[in-house]
């Protein structure tokens, strides 16, 4: 089967019932919500939720039907991220990161024997894939790598100081960037997909953080030995622009919108209860509830608009590489993260002390701590600085729908 046939089957699955995705995600969300507090307080991996995702076969949902998956679209996946975000931020972020890695396989692995085999394994064995982009002291500057792939005939190896690998200890595989070769520039990068039997992880940094505690995003020394076919055939530069950034930003934003929605739901319950208790009189915090609903609406609108734009061009390399699309997909991350924080803050102010408490029905403490990671995950300042030149070059729109 050629690439076009696989893409066609992926887009128009003949027997796919899309409504089942919602039901299956709802089952996982129910399990995730039950263990969310323990996952947060103990900073532990949400094992029950991920087991439930495996049981519902959601880890392979995006894999084309030809390789044993369900051929879920980016819209289906982001819906799942939103539903999980409402239940447990860490579960949702783990799911979002896994799906971003799977999308690299789906969009850039067809035609490569190793990557096709891995897609089949993800679908059949429900493998969980982690991500390694952050390295050494390089922060969120993921378009420059330090560690290089070493080559000896068909065998390759990589040793990487991975500052953060979320759920590294629990994952079945890792998708990692690296410098192409010892004599290559830092920006000449490749992407590799590796599985448990090919690597070891030596813990270097623990994960004792304010929020997103269940992602268990510890630091590791990654030591890998494998074969050259594990390197994706396309240069990372193209995978980054066409898939890694768009899918990561859409999935992360959907998670943050889910977290924001959970806080709005609590604020709504609080305001309703307060109004009932005072004979229908709105409490003073009601204005903050309205503000929270307003920013949540904006947040959902910007995600769905960018989602539509990505879905319309997802197989059009030129459109995806355009300055306009690249700016908008980067700005989505910045705007969505800021709006999500703003929404949860407004929800907290609507609930007052009941929201600030760490216990009770109206607490939004966990959501606030979790959502504060959003502007830092590939720092917004870094993104804004990076796209300053591109923003200067693109024209000011002459109409509303340009
Ligand atoms: C919950 C969570 C999970 C994560 N999971 C993973 C994972 O699984 N795998 C992985 O590889 N990484 C992961 N990361 C790391 C993430 O991808 C970023 O690399 C990391 O958040 C950046 O860290 P930093 O703030 O230390 O570095 P930087 O991005 O360097 O930021 C540090 C400071 O420097 C400033 N700064 C840096 N560069 C610039 C610039 N050019 N212009 C303006 N200001 C700048 C920033 O504003 C910031 O104040 C995770 C992060 C979080 C929060």
CSV table of C-alpha atoms and ligand atoms in Angstrom, one decimal:
chain,number,residue,atom,x,y,z
A,1,UNK,CA,0.0,0.0,0.0
A,2,UNK,CA,1.5,3.4,-0.9
A,3,UNK,CA,1.5,6.6,1.2
A,4,UNK,CA,-1.6,8.1,-0.4
A,5,UNK,CA,-3.6,4.9,0.1
A,6,UNK,CA,-2.6,4.8,3.8
A,7,UNK,CA,-3.5,8.5,4.2
A,8,UNK,CA,-6.8,7.9,2.6
A,9,UNK,CA,-7.7,4.9,4.7
A,10,UNK,CA,-6.6,7.0,7.7
A,11,UNK,CA,-8.9,9.8,6.9
A,12,UNK,CA,-11.9,7.8,5.8
A,13,UNK,CA,-12.0,4.6,7.9
A,14,UNK,CA,-14.8,2.5,6.5
A,15,UNK,CA,-16.0,1.0,9.8
A,16,UNK,CA,-15.2,3.7,12.3
A,17,UNK,CA,-17.8,4.9,14.7
A,18,UNK,CA,-16.5,8.2,15.9
A,19,UNK,CA,-19.0,8.4,18.8
A,20,UNK,CA,-17.2,5.5,20.4
A,21,UNK,CA,-14.2,7.7,20.9
A,22,UNK,CA,-16.2,9.9,23.2
A,23,UNK,CA,-17.6,7.0,25.2
A,24,UNK,CA,-14.2,5.4,25.5
A,25,UNK,CA,-12.5,8.7,26.6
A,26,UNK,CA,-15.3,9.2,29.1
A,27,UNK,CA,-14.6,5.7,30.7
A,28,UNK,CA,-10.9,6.7,31.0
A,29,UNK,CA,-11.8,10.1,32.4
A,30,UNK,CA,-13.9,8.5,35.1
A,31,UNK,CA,-11.0,6.4,36.3
A,32,UNK,CA,-8.6,9.3,36.0
A,33,UNK,CA,-10.9,11.5,38.1
A,34,UNK,CA,-11.1,8.9,40.8
A,35,UNK,CA,-7.3,8.8,41.3
A,36,UNK,CA,-6.5,12.5,40.5
A,37,UNK,CA,-6.1,13.6,44.1
A,38,UNK,CA,-3.9,10.7,45.1
A,39,UNK,CA,-1.8,11.1,41.9
A,40,UNK,CA,-1.3,14.8,42.8
A,41,UNK,CA,-0.6,14.4,46.5
A,42,UNK,CA,1.7,11.4,46.1
A,43,UNK,CA,3.3,12.7,42.8
A,44,UNK,CA,2.7,9.3,41.3
A,45,UNK,CA,2.1,8.0,37.8
A,46,UNK,CA,-1.7,7.7,37.1
A,47,UNK,CA,-1.4,3.9,36.6
A,48,UNK,CA,-5.1,3.2,36.7
A,49,UNK,CA,-6.0,5.8,34.2
A,50,UNK,CA,-3.3,4.7,31.7
A,51,UNK,CA,-4.4,1.1,32.2
A,52,UNK,CA,-8.0,2.2,31.4
A,53,UNK,CA,-6.7,4.0,28.3
A,54,UNK,CA,-5.0,0.7,27.3
A,55,UNK,CA,-8.2,-1.3,28.0
A,56,UNK,CA,-10.2,1.2,25.8
A,57,UNK,CA,-7.4,0.9,23.2
A,58,UNK,CA,-7.0,4.6,23.1
A,59,UNK,CA,-3.1,4.6,23.0
A,60,UNK,CA,-3.3,3.3,19.5
A,61,UNK,CA,-6.4,5.2,18.4
A,62,UNK,CA,-4.5,7.4,16.0
A,63,UNK,CA,-2.7,4.6,14.2
A,64,UNK,CA,-4.2,4.0,10.7
A,65,UNK,CA,-6.6,1.0,10.5
A,66,UNK,CA,-4.1,-0.6,8.0
A,67,UNK,CA,-1.7,-0.9,10.9
A,68,UNK,CA,-4.2,-2.1,13.5
A,69,UNK,CA,-5.4,1.2,15.0
A,70,UNK,CA,-8.7,3.2,14.7
A,71,UNK,CA,-7.4,6.0,12.4
A,72,UNK,CA,-8.5,8.7,14.8
A,73,UNK,CA,-8.2,12.3,13.5
A,74,UNK,CA,-6.5,15.2,15.3
A,75,UNK,CA,-10.0,16.5,16.2
A,76,UNK,CA,-10.8,13.1,17.9
A,77,UNK,CA,-7.5,13.2,19.8
A,78,UNK,CA,-7.8,16.8,21.0
A,79,UNK,CA,-11.4,16.0,22.2
A,80,UNK,CA,-10.0,13.2,24.3
A,81,UNK,CA,-7.3,15.5,25.7
A,82,UNK,CA,-10.0,18.0,26.7
A,83,UNK,CA,-12.1,15.3,28.4
A,84,UNK,CA,-9.1,13.9,30.3
A,85,UNK,CA,-8.0,17.4,31.2
A,86,UNK,CA,-11.3,18.0,33.0
A,87,UNK,CA,-10.6,14.8,35.1
A,88,UNK,CA,-6.9,14.7,35.8
A,89,UNK,CA,-4.3,17.1,34.3
A,90,UNK,CA,-1.4,14.7,34.6
A,91,UNK,CA,-3.2,11.9,32.9
A,92,UNK,CA,-4.3,14.3,30.1
A,93,UNK,CA,-0.8,15.6,29.6
A,94,UNK,CA,0.7,12.1,29.5
A,95,UNK,CA,-2.0,11.2,26.9
A,96,UNK,CA,-1.3,14.4,24.9
A,97,UNK,CA,2.5,13.8,24.9
A,98,UNK,CA,2.0,10.1,23.9
A,99,UNK,CA,-0.3,11.1,21.0
A,100,UNK,CA,2.1,13.7,19.8
A,101,UNK,CA,4.8,11.0,19.5
A,102,UNK,CA,2.3,8.7,17.8
A,103,UNK,CA,1.4,11.3,15.3
A,104,UNK,CA,5.1,11.5,14.2
A,105,UNK,CA,5.0,7.8,13.5
A,106,UNK,CA,1.7,8.1,11.6
A,107,UNK,CA,2.7,11.1,9.5
A,108,UNK,CA,6.4,10.4,8.9
A,109,UNK,CA,6.8,6.6,9.5
A,110,UNK,CA,4.8,5.2,6.6
A,111,UNK,CA,7.1,3.5,4.1
A,112,UNK,CA,9.8,2.8,6.8
A,113,UNK,CA,9.8,-0.9,7.8
A,114,UNK,CA,10.9,-0.2,11.4
A,115,UNK,CA,8.3,2.6,12.0
A,116,UNK,CA,5.5,0.6,10.4
A,117,UNK,CA,6.3,-2.3,12.7
A,118,UNK,CA,6.3,0.1,15.7
A,119,UNK,CA,2.9,1.5,14.7
A,120,UNK,CA,1.6,-2.1,14.6
A,121,UNK,CA,3.1,-2.7,18.1
A,122,UNK,CA,1.6,0.5,19.5
A,123,UNK,CA,-1.8,-0.6,18.3
A,124,UNK,CA,-1.5,-4.2,19.3
A,125,UNK,CA,0.4,-3.9,22.6
A,126,UNK,CA,-0.9,-0.4,23.5
A,127,UNK,CA,2.7,0.8,24.0
A,128,UNK,CA,3.1,4.1,25.8
A,129,UNK,CA,5.6,6.5,24.2
A,130,UNK,CA,7.4,9.3,26.0
A,131,UNK,CA,9.2,12.3,24.6
A,132,UNK,CA,12.8,13.5,25.0
A,133,UNK,CA,13.5,16.9,23.6
A,134,UNK,CA,14.9,18.9,26.6
A,135,UNK,CA,18.6,18.4,27.1
A,136,UNK,CA,21.4,19.6,29.5
A,137,UNK,CA,21.1,23.3,30.1
A,138,UNK,CA,19.4,24.0,26.8
A,139,UNK,CA,15.9,24.6,28.3
A,140,UNK,CA,13.1,24.6,25.7
A,141,UNK,CA,15.4,25.3,22.8
A,142,UNK,CA,14.5,22.1,21.0
A,143,UNK,CA,15.7,23.1,17.6
A,144,UNK,CA,19.3,22.7,18.8
A,145,UNK,CA,20.7,19.3,20.1
A,146,UNK,CA,23.9,18.6,21.8
A,147,UNK,CA,24.1,14.7,21.9
A,148,UNK,CA,24.9,13.2,18.5
A,149,UNK,CA,24.0,9.8,17.0
A,150,UNK,CA,27.2,7.7,16.8
A,151,UNK,CA,27.4,5.3,13.9
A,152,UNK,CA,29.2,2.0,13.5
A,153,UNK,CA,28.0,0.3,10.3
A,154,UNK,CA,24.3,-0.3,10.6
A,155,UNK,CA,24.5,0.0,14.4
A,156,UNK,CA,23.9,3.3,16.1
A,157,UNK,CA,24.1,4.6,19.7
A,158,UNK,CA,23.1,7.7,21.6
A,159,UNK,CA,23.9,9.0,25.1
A,160,UNK,CA,21.8,11.9,26.1
A,161,UNK,CA,21.6,14.1,29.3
A,162,UNK,CA,17.7,14.2,29.2
A,163,UNK,CA,16.8,16.9,31.7
A,164,UNK,CA,13.1,16.0,31.7
A,165,UNK,CA,11.4,12.9,30.4
A,166,UNK,CA,7.8,12.7,31.6
A,167,UNK,CA,6.8,9.2,32.7
A,168,UNK,CA,10.2,8.1,31.5
A,169,UNK,CA,10.3,5.3,34.0
A,170,UNK,CA,6.9,4.0,33.0
A,171,UNK,CA,7.0,4.4,29.2
A,172,UNK,CA,7.5,1.5,26.8
A,173,UNK,CA,9.4,3.6,24.3
A,174,UNK,CA,10.8,7.1,23.7
A,175,UNK,CA,10.8,9.4,20.7
A,176,UNK,CA,13.9,11.6,20.9
A,177,UNK,CA,15.7,14.2,18.9
A,178,UNK,CA,19.5,14.1,18.4
A,179,UNK,CA,22.2,15.7,16.4
A,180,UNK,CA,22.6,13.8,13.1
A,181,UNK,CA,26.3,12.9,13.6
A,182,UNK,CA,29.3,14.0,15.6
A,183,UNK,CA,30.4,16.5,13.0
A,184,UNK,CA,26.9,17.9,12.4
A,185,UNK,CA,25.7,21.4,13.5
A,186,UNK,CA,23.4,21.5,16.5
A,187,UNK,CA,20.4,22.3,14.3
A,188,UNK,CA,21.0,19.4,12.0
A,189,UNK,CA,18.7,17.0,13.9
A,190,UNK,CA,17.1,13.7,13.4
A,191,UNK,CA,14.2,12.0,15.3
A,192,UNK,CA,14.5,8.5,16.6
A,193,UNK,CA,11.9,6.1,17.9
A,194,UNK,CA,13.4,3.6,20.5
A,195,UNK,CA,11.8,1.0,22.7
A,196,UNK,CA,12.6,-0.4,26.2
A,197,UNK,CA,14.8,-3.2,25.0
A,198,UNK,CA,17.2,-0.7,23.2
A,199,UNK,CA,17.9,1.7,26.1
A,200,UNK,CA,18.6,2.2,29.7
A,201,UNK,CA,17.6,5.2,31.9
A,202,UNK,CA,19.7,6.3,34.8
A,203,UNK,CA,17.8,8.8,37.1
A,204,UNK,CA,19.6,12.2,37.5
A,205,UNK,CA,16.9,14.7,38.6
A,206,UNK,CA,13.8,14.0,40.7
A,207,UNK,CA,10.4,15.7,40.2
A,208,UNK,CA,9.2,17.6,43.2
A,209,UNK,CA,7.1,20.3,41.7
A,210,UNK,CA,4.2,22.7,42.2
A,211,UNK,CA,1.9,21.0,39.8
A,212,UNK,CA,1.6,18.3,37.0
A,213,UNK,CA,3.0,16.1,39.7
A,214,UNK,CA,1.6,12.8,38.2
A,215,UNK,CA,3.6,13.3,34.9
A,216,UNK,CA,6.7,12.2,36.9
A,217,UNK,CA,8.9,14.3,34.6
A,218,UNK,CA,12.2,13.4,36.1
A,219,UNK,CA,15.7,13.8,34.6
A,220,UNK,CA,17.6,10.8,33.2
A,221,UNK,CA,20.8,9.8,31.4
A,222,UNK,CA,19.5,8.1,28.3
A,223,UNK,CA,21.8,5.4,26.9
A,224,UNK,CA,20.6,3.8,23.6
A,225,UNK,CA,22.0,1.2,21.3
A,226,UNK,CA,20.1,0.2,18.2
A,227,UNK,CA,20.0,0.2,14.4
A,228,UNK,CA,20.0,3.0,11.8
A,229,UNK,CA,16.4,2.2,10.7
A,230,UNK,CA,15.2,3.6,14.0
A,231,UNK,CA,16.0,7.1,12.7
A,232,UNK,CA,13.0,8.6,10.9
A,233,UNK,CA,13.8,9.0,7.1
A,234,UNK,CA,12.9,12.7,7.1
A,235,UNK,CA,15.0,15.4,8.7
A,236,UNK,CA,13.7,16.6,12.1
A,237,UNK,CA,13.3,20.1,10.8
A,238,UNK,CA,10.4,19.0,8.6
A,239,UNK,CA,8.8,16.8,11.2
A,240,UNK,CA,9.0,19.6,13.7
A,241,UNK,CA,7.2,22.1,11.5
A,242,UNK,CA,4.6,19.8,10.1
A,243,UNK,CA,3.8,17.5,13.0
A,244,UNK,CA,5.6,17.8,16.3
A,245,UNK,CA,4.8,21.5,16.9
A,246,UNK,CA,1.3,21.6,15.5
A,247,UNK,CA,0.1,18.4,17.2
A,248,UNK,CA,1.9,19.2,20.5
A,249,UNK,CA,0.4,22.7,20.7
A,250,UNK,CA,-3.1,21.5,19.8
A,251,UNK,CA,-3.1,18.6,22.2
A,252,UNK,CA,-1.5,20.6,25.1
A,253,UNK,CA,-3.9,23.5,24.6
A,254,UNK,CA,-6.8,21.0,24.7
A,255,UNK,CA,-5.5,19.6,28.0
A,256,UNK,CA,-5.2,23.2,29.4
A,257,UNK,CA,-8.7,24.0,28.2
A,258,UNK,CA,-10.0,20.9,30.0
A,259,UNK,CA,-8.3,22.0,33.2
A,260,UNK,CA,-9.8,25.4,32.8
A,261,UNK,CA,-13.2,23.9,32.2
A,262,UNK,CA,-12.9,21.8,35.4
A,263,UNK,CA,-12.3,25.0,37.4
A,264,UNK,CA,-15.2,26.8,35.7
A,265,UNK,CA,-17.5,23.9,36.6
A,266,UNK,CA,-16.5,24.2,40.3
A,267,UNK,CA,-17.0,28.0,40.2
A,268,UNK,CA,-20.5,27.5,38.7
A,269,UNK,CA,-21.5,25.1,41.4
A,270,UNK,CA,-20.2,27.5,44.1
A,271,UNK,CA,-22.1,30.5,42.6
A,272,UNK,CA,-25.3,28.5,42.3
A,273,UNK,CA,-25.0,27.3,45.9
A,274,UNK,CA,-24.2,30.8,47.2
A,275,UNK,CA,-27.1,32.3,45.2
A,276,UNK,CA,-29.5,29.7,46.5
A,277,UNK,CA,-28.3,30.3,50.1
A,278,UNK,CA,-29.1,34.0,49.8
A,279,UNK,CA,-32.6,33.9,48.2
A,280,UNK,CA,-31.3,34.3,44.6
A,281,UNK,CA,-29.0,37.2,45.3
A,282,UNK,CA,-25.7,36.8,43.3
A,283,UNK,CA,-22.6,36.7,45.5
A,284,UNK,CA,-20.0,39.5,44.7
A,285,UNK,CA,-17.7,36.9,43.1
A,286,UNK,CA,-20.2,36.2,40.3
A,287,UNK,CA,-18.5,38.7,38.0
A,288,UNK,CA,-15.3,36.6,38.2
A,289,UNK,CA,-17.4,33.5,37.3
A,290,UNK,CA,-18.6,35.3,34.2
A,291,UNK,CA,-15.0,36.3,33.4
A,292,UNK,CA,-13.9,32.7,33.7
A,293,UNK,CA,-16.7,31.6,31.3
A,294,UNK,CA,-15.7,34.3,28.9
A,295,UNK,CA,-12.0,33.4,28.8
A,296,UNK,CA,-12.9,29.7,28.5
A,297,UNK,CA,-15.1,30.5,25.5
A,298,UNK,CA,-12.2,32.4,23.9
A,299,UNK,CA,-9.8,29.6,24.7
A,300,UNK,CA,-12.0,27.0,23.0
A,301,UNK,CA,-12.6,29.2,20.0
A,302,UNK,CA,-8.9,29.8,19.4
A,303,UNK,CA,-8.2,26.0,19.7
A,304,UNK,CA,-11.0,25.0,17.4
A,305,UNK,CA,-10.1,27.7,14.8
A,306,UNK,CA,-6.4,26.5,14.7
A,307,UNK,CA,-7.5,22.9,14.7
A,308,UNK,CA,-9.7,23.5,11.6
A,309,UNK,CA,-6.8,25.3,9.9
A,310,UNK,CA,-4.4,22.4,10.7
A,311,UNK,CA,-6.9,19.8,9.6
A,312,UNK,CA,-7.6,21.6,6.3
A,313,UNK,CA,-3.8,21.6,5.5
A,314,UNK,CA,-2.5,18.6,7.4
A,315,UNK,CA,-1.1,16.9,4.2
A,316,UNK,CA,0.0,20.1,2.5
A,317,UNK,CA,3.7,20.6,3.3
A,318,UNK,CA,3.8,24.1,1.8
A,319,UNK,CA,0.8,25.4,3.7
A,320,UNK,CA,2.1,24.0,7.0
A,321,UNK,CA,5.6,25.6,6.4
A,322,UNK,CA,4.1,29.0,5.6
A,323,UNK,CA,5.0,31.9,7.9
A,324,UNK,CA,1.4,32.5,8.7
A,325,UNK,CA,0.6,28.9,9.8
A,326,UNK,CA,3.9,28.6,11.8
A,327,UNK,CA,3.2,31.9,13.6
A,328,UNK,CA,-0.4,30.9,14.3
A,329,UNK,CA,0.5,27.4,15.7
A,330,UNK,CA,3.2,28.9,17.9
A,331,UNK,CA,0.9,31.7,19.1
A,332,UNK,CA,-1.8,29.2,19.9
A,333,UNK,CA,0.5,27.7,22.6
A,334,UNK,CA,1.2,31.2,24.0
A,335,UNK,CA,-2.4,32.4,23.9
A,336,UNK,CA,-4.0,29.1,25.1
A,337,UNK,CA,-1.6,28.8,28.1
A,338,UNK,CA,-2.2,32.4,29.2
A,339,UNK,CA,-6.0,32.1,28.7
A,340,UNK,CA,-6.1,28.9,30.7
A,341,UNK,CA,-4.2,30.4,33.6
A,342,UNK,CA,-6.5,33.5,33.5
A,343,UNK,CA,-9.6,31.2,33.5
A,344,UNK,CA,-8.5,29.2,36.5
A,345,UNK,CA,-7.5,32.4,38.4
A,346,UNK,CA,-11.0,33.9,37.7
A,347,UNK,CA,-12.6,30.6,38.9
A,348,UNK,CA,-10.6,30.8,42.1
A,349,UNK,CA,-11.6,34.4,42.7
A,350,UNK,CA,-15.3,33.4,42.0
A,351,UNK,CA,-15.1,30.7,44.7
A,352,UNK,CA,-13.1,32.9,47.2
A,353,UNK,CA,-11.8,31.0,50.2
A,354,UNK,CA,-13.7,27.8,49.2
A,355,UNK,CA,-11.6,27.8,46.0
A,356,UNK,CA,-8.4,28.6,47.8
A,357,UNK,CA,-8.8,25.7,50.3
A,358,UNK,CA,-7.2,22.5,49.3
A,359,UNK,CA,-10.2,20.5,50.4
A,360,UNK,CA,-14.0,20.8,49.9
A,361,UNK,CA,-16.2,20.6,46.8
A,362,UNK,CA,-15.1,23.9,45.3
A,363,UNK,CA,-11.3,23.7,45.6
A,364,UNK,CA,-9.5,24.8,42.5
A,365,UNK,CA,-6.0,24.5,44.0
A,366,UNK,CA,-5.0,21.5,42.0
A,367,UNK,CA,-6.2,23.0,38.7
A,368,UNK,CA,-4.3,26.2,39.5
A,369,UNK,CA,-1.0,24.5,40.3
A,370,UNK,CA,-1.3,22.2,37.3
A,371,UNK,CA,-2.2,25.0,34.8
A,372,UNK,CA,0.7,27.2,35.9
A,373,UNK,CA,3.0,24.8,34.1
A,374,UNK,CA,1.4,25.8,30.8
A,375,UNK,CA,3.3,29.1,30.1
A,376,UNK,CA,6.6,27.3,31.1
A,377,UNK,CA,6.3,24.3,28.9
A,378,UNK,CA,8.5,25.6,26.1
A,379,UNK,CA,8.5,29.1,27.7
A,380,UNK,CA,6.2,31.6,26.2
A,381,UNK,CA,8.9,34.3,26.3
A,382,UNK,CA,11.1,32.0,24.2
A,383,UNK,CA,8.3,31.5,21.6
A,384,UNK,CA,7.5,35.2,21.4
A,385,UNK,CA,11.2,36.1,20.9
A,386,UNK,CA,11.6,33.4,18.2
A,387,UNK,CA,8.6,34.5,16.2
A,388,UNK,CA,9.3,38.3,16.4
A,389,UNK,CA,11.0,38.4,13.0
A,390,UNK,CA,8.4,36.3,11.3
A,391,UNK,CA,5.6,38.5,12.7
A,392,UNK,CA,7.4,41.5,11.3
A,393,UNK,CA,7.5,40.0,7.9
A,394,UNK,CA,3.9,38.9,7.6
A,395,UNK,CA,1.4,41.6,6.5
A,396,UNK,CA,-1.4,43.0,8.6
A,397,UNK,CA,-4.8,41.4,7.6
A,398,UNK,CA,-6.9,43.5,5.3
A,399,UNK,CA,-10.2,41.7,6.1
A,400,UNK,CA,-11.7,39.8,9.0
A,401,UNK,CA,-11.4,36.4,7.3
A,402,UNK,CA,-7.9,36.7,5.7
B,1,LIG,C1,4.9,19.4,33.1
B,1,LIG,C2,6.1,19.4,32.2
B,1,LIG,C3,6.4,18.2,31.4
B,1,LIG,C4,7.5,18.2,30.6
B,1,LIG,N1,7.8,17.0,29.9
B,1,LIG,C5,8.8,17.0,29.1
B,1,LIG,C6,9.2,15.8,28.5
B,1,LIG,O1,8.5,14.8,28.6
B,1,LIG,N2,10.3,15.8,27.7
B,1,LIG,C7,11.0,16.9,27.5
B,1,LIG,O2,12.0,16.8,26.7
B,1,LIG,N3,10.8,18.0,28.1
B,1,LIG,C8,9.7,18.1,28.9
B,1,LIG,N4,9.4,19.3,29.6
B,1,LIG,C9,10.3,20.4,29.5
B,1,LIG,C10,9.8,21.5,28.5
B,1,LIG,O3,9.6,20.9,27.2
B,1,LIG,C11,10.7,22.7,28.4
B,1,LIG,O4,12.0,22.2,27.9
B,1,LIG,C12,11.0,23.3,29.7
B,1,LIG,O5,9.8,23.6,30.3
B,1,LIG,C13,11.8,24.5,29.5
B,1,LIG,O6,12.5,24.7,30.8
B,1,LIG,P1,13.2,26.0,31.4
B,1,LIG,O7,12.1,27.0,31.8
B,1,LIG,O8,14.1,25.5,32.4
B,1,LIG,O9,14.0,26.6,30.2
B,1,LIG,P2,14.0,27.8,29.2
B,1,LIG,O10,13.0,27.5,28.1
B,1,LIG,O11,15.3,28.0,28.8
B,1,LIG,O12,13.5,29.0,30.1
B,1,LIG,C14,14.2,29.5,31.2
B,1,LIG,C15,14.0,31.0,31.3
B,1,LIG,O13,14.7,31.7,30.3
B,1,LIG,C16,13.9,32.5,29.5
B,1,LIG,N5,14.3,32.4,28.1
B,1,LIG,C17,15.0,31.3,27.6
B,1,LIG,N6,15.2,31.5,26.3
B,1,LIG,C18,14.6,32.7,26.0
B,1,LIG,C19,14.5,33.4,24.8
B,1,LIG,N7,15.1,33.0,23.6
B,1,LIG,N8,13.9,34.6,24.8
B,1,LIG,C20,13.3,35.0,26.0
B,1,LIG,N9,13.4,34.4,27.1
B,1,LIG,C21,14.0,33.2,27.1
B,1,LIG,C22,12.5,32.0,29.8
B,1,LIG,O14,11.5,33.1,29.7
B,1,LIG,C23,12.5,31.5,31.2
B,1,LIG,O15,12.3,32.5,32.1
B,1,LIG,C24,8.3,19.4,30.5
B,1,LIG,C25,8.0,20.5,31.2
B,1,LIG,C26,6.9,20.5,32.0
B,1,LIG,C27,6.5,21.8,32.7
